Coordinates of C-alpha atoms and ligand atoms in Angstrom, one line a residue:
M1 CA 76.7 131.3 183.1
S2 CA 78.0 131.0 179.6
H3 CA 80.0 134.5 179.5
D4 CA 83.1 132.5 181.2
L5 CA 83.0 129.7 178.8
K6 CA 86.5 129.1 177.2
V7 CA 85.2 127.0 174.1
G8 CA 82.0 126.5 172.6
E9 CA 81.1 123.8 170.2
L10 CA 78.3 124.3 167.3
R11 CA 75.5 122.7 168.9
E12 CA 73.1 122.7 166.0
A13 CA 74.6 122.6 162.6
Y14 CA 71.4 122.7 160.8
I15 CA 68.7 125.5 161.4
T16 CA 66.1 126.9 159.4
D17 CA 65.8 130.6 158.3
E18 CA 62.9 130.8 160.6
D19 CA 64.7 129.7 163.5
I20 CA 67.7 132.1 162.7
W21 CA 65.2 135.0 162.5
R22 CA 63.7 133.9 166.0
I23 CA 67.0 133.7 167.8
F24 CA 68.0 136.9 166.0
T25 CA 64.8 138.8 167.2
I26 CA 65.0 137.6 170.8
V27 CA 68.8 138.5 171.0
L28 CA 68.4 141.9 169.6
S29 CA 65.2 142.8 171.7
S30 CA 64.6 143.4 175.2
K31 CA 63.4 139.7 175.4
S32 CA 67.2 138.7 176.3
V33 CA 69.1 139.7 179.4
K34 CA 71.5 142.4 178.3
S35 CA 73.6 144.2 180.9
S36 CA 75.7 145.9 178.2
T37 CA 75.9 147.0 174.5
Y38 CA 78.5 144.0 174.0
K39 CA 76.0 141.7 172.0
Y40 CA 75.2 144.5 169.4
A41 CA 78.8 145.3 169.2
L42 CA 79.9 141.8 168.4
I43 CA 77.0 141.4 165.8
K44 CA 78.3 144.7 164.2
S45 CA 81.6 143.2 164.1
L46 CA 80.6 140.0 162.6
I47 CA 78.8 142.0 159.9
E48 CA 81.7 143.9 159.1
N49 CA 83.7 140.7 158.8
L50 CA 81.2 138.7 156.9
Y51 CA 83.2 138.8 153.7
Q52 CA 86.7 138.0 155.5
V53 CA 86.0 134.5 156.5
N54 CA 88.6 131.9 155.3
D55 CA 87.1 128.9 153.5
E56 CA 86.3 127.2 156.9
F57 CA 84.0 130.1 157.7
E58 CA 86.7 131.0 160.3
L59 CA 87.4 134.7 161.8
T60 CA 90.2 135.5 164.0
Y61 CA 89.7 137.2 167.4
D62 CA 92.4 139.8 166.2
Q63 CA 89.8 140.6 163.3
L64 CA 87.0 141.0 165.6
A65 CA 88.4 142.9 168.1
Y66 CA 89.7 145.3 165.7
S67 CA 86.1 146.1 164.6
F68 CA 84.8 146.0 168.2
T69 CA 87.3 148.4 169.2
K70 CA 86.7 151.0 166.6
I71 CA 83.1 150.9 167.3
Y72 CA 83.6 151.6 171.1
W73 CA 86.4 154.0 170.7
N74 CA 84.2 156.1 168.2
L75 CA 81.1 155.8 170.5
I76 CA 83.0 156.7 173.8
V77 CA 85.7 159.1 172.7
H78 CA 84.4 160.7 169.7
H79 CA 80.8 160.8 170.7
N80 CA 81.3 160.8 174.6
L81 CA 78.7 158.3 175.0
I82 CA 80.4 156.6 178.0
N83 CA 77.7 154.5 179.6
Q84 CA 77.5 151.3 178.0
N85 CA 76.5 149.1 180.7
R86 CA 73.8 148.9 183.4
G87 CA 75.5 149.3 186.9
K88 CA 79.4 149.5 186.9
T89 CA 81.4 151.0 184.1
A90 CA 81.8 148.4 181.3
R91 CA 85.5 147.2 181.0
V92 CA 85.9 148.2 177.3
V93 CA 85.0 151.9 178.4
T94 CA 87.8 151.6 181.2
I95 CA 90.4 150.4 178.9
I96 CA 89.6 153.1 176.1
K97 CA 89.3 155.8 178.3
D98 CA 92.8 154.9 180.2
E99 CA 94.6 154.5 176.8
Q100 CA 93.2 157.9 175.5
K101 CA 94.5 159.5 178.6
K102 CA 97.8 157.8 178.6
H103 CA 98.6 158.6 174.9
A104 CA 96.8 162.0 175.3
I105 CA 94.7 161.5 172.1
P106 CA 92.1 164.4 171.5
S107 CA 88.4 163.4 171.7
E108 CA 88.1 164.6 168.0
M109 CA 90.2 161.9 166.7
I110 CA 88.5 158.8 165.1
F111 CA 89.8 155.4 165.6
D112 CA 91.6 155.0 162.2
K113 CA 93.5 158.1 162.8
V114 CA 95.1 156.8 166.1
P115 CA 98.6 155.8 165.2
N116 CA 99.3 152.3 164.5
P117 CA 101.2 151.2 167.5
I118 CA 98.7 152.6 169.8
Q119 CA 95.8 151.1 168.0
V120 CA 97.5 147.5 168.3
G121 CA 97.8 147.9 171.9
I122 CA 94.5 148.9 172.7
V123 CA 93.0 146.2 170.3
K124 CA 95.1 143.6 172.3
K125 CA 93.5 144.8 175.6
V126 CA 90.1 144.7 174.2
K127 CA 90.8 141.4 172.9
T128 CA 91.2 140.0 176.4
T129 CA 88.0 141.5 177.6
M130 CA 86.0 140.1 174.7
K131 CA 87.4 136.7 175.8
E132 CA 85.9 137.3 179.2
N133 CA 82.7 139.0 178.5
V134 CA 81.6 138.8 175.0
Y135 CA 82.0 135.5 173.0
G136 CA 80.3 133.3 175.5
A137 CA 77.4 135.5 176.1
L138 CA 76.1 135.7 172.7
Y139 CA 77.0 131.9 172.1
G140 CA 74.5 131.2 175.1
D141 CA 72.0 133.5 173.9
T142 CA 72.0 132.1 170.4
R143 CA 72.0 128.6 172.0
G144 CA 75.2 127.5 170.5
S145 CA 73.8 127.5 167.0
F146 CA 75.3 130.6 165.4
Y147 CA 79.1 129.9 166.0
A148 CA 81.6 128.0 167.9
F149 CA 84.6 129.7 169.4
E150 CA 87.9 128.7 171.3
H151 CA 90.0 131.0 173.3
K152 CA 92.9 129.0 173.0
T153 CA 93.4 129.1 169.2
E154 CA 91.4 132.5 169.2
I155 CA 89.2 131.4 166.7
L156 CA 85.4 132.0 166.2
K157 CA 83.9 129.7 163.3
L158 CA 80.5 130.9 162.0
N159 CA 77.7 128.0 161.2
P160 CA 77.6 128.3 157.3
V161 CA 74.0 128.3 157.5
V162 CA 74.0 131.6 159.8
H163 CA 76.7 132.9 157.5
S164 CA 74.5 132.5 154.2
F165 CA 71.6 134.0 156.5
M166 CA 73.6 136.9 157.3
L167 CA 74.5 137.7 153.8
N168 CA 71.0 137.2 152.7
Y169 CA 69.4 139.6 154.9
Q170 CA 72.5 141.9 155.6
R171 CA 70.6 145.1 155.0
L172 CA 67.9 144.4 157.6
I173 CA 70.0 142.9 159.9
V174 CA 72.2 146.1 159.8
Y175 CA 69.1 148.1 160.5
L176 CA 67.7 146.0 163.3
T177 CA 71.2 145.9 165.1
N178 CA 71.6 149.7 164.7
Y179 CA 68.3 150.5 165.8
H180 CA 68.3 148.3 169.1
M181 CA 71.9 149.2 169.7
A182 CA 70.8 153.0 169.6
A183 CA 67.8 152.3 171.9
M184 CA 70.0 151.0 174.5
I185 CA 72.4 153.7 174.5
E186 CA 69.7 156.1 174.6
E187 CA 68.3 154.6 177.6
L188 CA 71.8 154.8 179.4
N189 CA 73.0 157.9 178.5
E190 CA 71.5 161.4 178.2
V191 CA 70.9 162.2 174.6
P192 CA 68.4 164.4 172.9
S193 CA 66.6 161.5 170.8
I194 CA 66.9 158.3 169.5
N195 CA 67.2 159.9 166.0
Y196 CA 70.3 161.6 167.0
L197 CA 71.8 158.3 168.3
L198 CA 70.8 156.2 165.3
G199 CA 72.7 158.6 162.9
K200 CA 75.9 157.9 165.4
V201 CA 75.4 154.3 165.5
E202 CA 74.9 153.9 161.6
S203 CA 78.0 155.6 161.0
I204 CA 80.2 154.2 163.8
A205 CA 82.3 151.9 161.9
K206 CA 82.8 154.3 159.0
R207 CA 86.5 155.5 158.5
S208 CA 87.3 159.1 158.3
S209 CA 89.6 158.7 155.3
L210 CA 90.3 156.2 152.8
R211 CA 93.9 157.7 152.1
P212 CA 95.8 155.0 153.0
F213 CA 94.0 152.8 150.5
E214 CA 94.4 155.5 147.9
K215 CA 98.2 155.5 148.4
I216 CA 98.3 151.8 148.0
L217 CA 96.3 151.7 144.8
L218 CA 98.4 154.5 143.4
N219 CA 101.4 152.7 143.9
H220 CA 100.3 149.8 141.9
F221 CA 98.0 151.4 139.3
E222 CA 97.9 154.1 136.9
A223 CA 96.3 157.2 138.0
T224 CA 93.2 156.8 136.2
C225 CA 89.4 156.7 137.0
F226 CA 88.5 152.8 137.3
Y227 CA 85.1 154.0 135.8
C228 CA 85.7 156.5 132.8
N229 CA 89.4 156.1 132.4
R230 CA 90.0 159.6 132.9
P231 CA 93.6 160.4 134.2
L232 CA 93.5 161.5 137.5
S233 CA 95.4 164.7 138.3
G234 CA 97.5 165.0 141.8
K235 CA 95.2 167.6 143.0
K236 CA 93.4 167.1 146.3
R237 CA 89.7 166.6 145.9
E238 CA 90.1 165.3 142.4
T239 CA 91.1 161.6 143.4
H240 CA 88.5 159.7 145.1
V241 CA 88.6 156.1 146.6
D242 CA 85.3 154.6 145.9
H243 CA 83.4 151.6 147.3
F244 CA 82.5 149.8 144.5
I245 CA 79.6 147.9 146.2
P246 CA 78.3 150.9 148.3
W247 CA 79.5 151.3 151.9
S248 CA 76.0 151.6 153.2
F249 CA 75.6 148.1 152.1
V250 CA 79.0 146.4 152.8
Q251 CA 79.6 148.3 155.9
A252 CA 83.4 147.5 155.5
D253 CA 86.5 148.6 153.8
H254 CA 88.1 145.9 151.9
L255 CA 90.7 146.8 149.5
W256 CA 89.1 144.5 146.9
N257 CA 86.0 146.4 146.8
L258 CA 87.7 149.9 146.4
V259 CA 88.8 151.7 143.4
L260 CA 90.3 155.0 142.5
S261 CA 87.6 157.2 140.8
C262 CA 87.5 160.8 139.6
N263 CA 85.3 163.4 141.2
R264 CA 82.5 163.3 138.5
C265 CA 82.1 159.5 138.7
N266 CA 82.4 159.4 142.4
S267 CA 79.4 161.8 142.9
S268 CA 77.2 160.6 140.0
K269 CA 77.6 157.0 141.3
S270 CA 76.8 157.9 144.9
D271 CA 74.9 154.8 146.7
K272 CA 74.3 152.9 143.5
L273 CA 75.7 149.9 141.8
P274 CA 77.8 149.9 138.9
E275 CA 77.1 148.2 135.7
K276 CA 77.9 144.6 135.5
Y277 CA 80.7 144.9 133.0
F278 CA 82.5 146.9 135.7
L279 CA 82.5 143.8 137.9
E280 CA 84.5 141.9 135.3
S281 CA 87.2 144.6 135.3
L282 CA 87.3 144.5 139.1
I283 CA 87.6 140.7 139.2
D284 CA 90.9 141.3 136.8
R285 CA 92.2 144.1 139.0
N286 CA 91.9 142.1 141.9
E287 CA 93.6 139.4 140.2
E288 CA 96.5 141.5 139.4
L289 CA 96.5 142.9 143.1
H290 CA 96.4 139.3 144.5
E291 CA 99.5 138.4 142.5
R292 CA 101.7 141.2 144.1
K293 CA 102.9 138.7 146.7
E294 CA 106.0 140.9 147.4
S295 CA 104.2 143.5 149.2
A296 CA 103.4 142.6 152.7
D297 CA 100.4 145.4 152.8
I298 CA 98.8 143.9 149.9
N299 CA 99.3 140.5 151.0
N300 CA 97.5 141.3 154.5
L301 CA 94.7 143.2 152.8
M302 CA 93.8 140.6 150.1
M303 CA 94.2 137.8 152.5
N304 CA 90.9 135.6 152.2
Y305 CA 89.9 137.3 149.0
R306 CA 88.3 135.1 146.4
E307 CA 86.8 135.9 143.2
K308 CA 83.4 134.5 144.3
K309 CA 83.4 136.8 147.2
I310 CA 82.9 140.1 145.0
I311 CA 80.5 138.4 142.9
M312 CA 78.6 137.2 145.9
L313 CA 78.8 140.7 147.2
Y314 CA 77.2 141.9 143.8
D315 CA 74.4 139.5 143.8
Y316 CA 73.7 139.9 147.4
S317 CA 73.5 143.8 147.3
I318 CA 71.0 143.4 144.4
K319 CA 69.0 141.0 146.4
N320 CA 68.9 143.4 149.4
G321 CA 67.3 146.2 147.2
Y322 CA 70.5 147.8 145.6
D323 CA 68.7 147.8 142.2
R324 CA 69.7 151.2 140.9
I325 CA 72.3 150.5 138.5
W326 CA 74.7 153.2 137.5
C327 CA 77.1 153.7 134.7
P328 CA 79.3 156.8 133.8
Ligands
LIG401 ZN1 85.5 158.8 136.2

């Protein structure tokens, strides 16, 4: 069995888009053996971190475990969907339920609101279980062609061809993964309908609040709207943190894709892409942020940021159908 492998090398470095589609379809659909929802959660975690890879296309187990834990916390605790496995309870469910009980965390609490030291502890435990049950399994299903991994260094290295495939077809892959994950959860839990679940699965990785980012941005920049330059008052609901490239496409909250905006711009922009000249200002803004090396939180959040990444994200979102351009 491949799930208990400790290391997996990339077997086929070059595969065509057609090959990748075929493997993806098999992995997602009922054609491959799935005893749990783990594979979907790992694919969702990879998507959330697509723009967080370093120059070697590597991701750390910590990065992936954070996304993976967040997904399950929100499913299990927040939505009470505790059956994530055929047969016995999935290990990740036991870990999360135990930790919730131990720290007496109410079910309404979404993962990003859980106090940081507790988050770190849970992620660490989930990371261990991912080593035992997750990386090897998806590696086996994709015949070693999607990524290499090594438990000792705790690094997953994406096949560059697969990385670029995922960027190209990100929106479709997100839809497909959410749909199949929801279908499996529906089968395992008593829920009203698949539509009910699809909504939950779609928003599972979303944060409840971008306040921490607002604080960071306000610490380093003037309180003005990124788009219309209007001063932002200190009043609640007047200052917004906006995903420059819409969240529905990125499916992640990268500091380098977040800007301060006024209420008016935020609601009129909605799910649209800003006019290209704003991209230039964002690149300049990020350059400034990148230079604030003295601040540890920024250093961490801007790790692996490259100018080319935000440009790629902009271009790929157009390719993926985000063709409604907005300006204030
Ligand atoms: Zn504005």
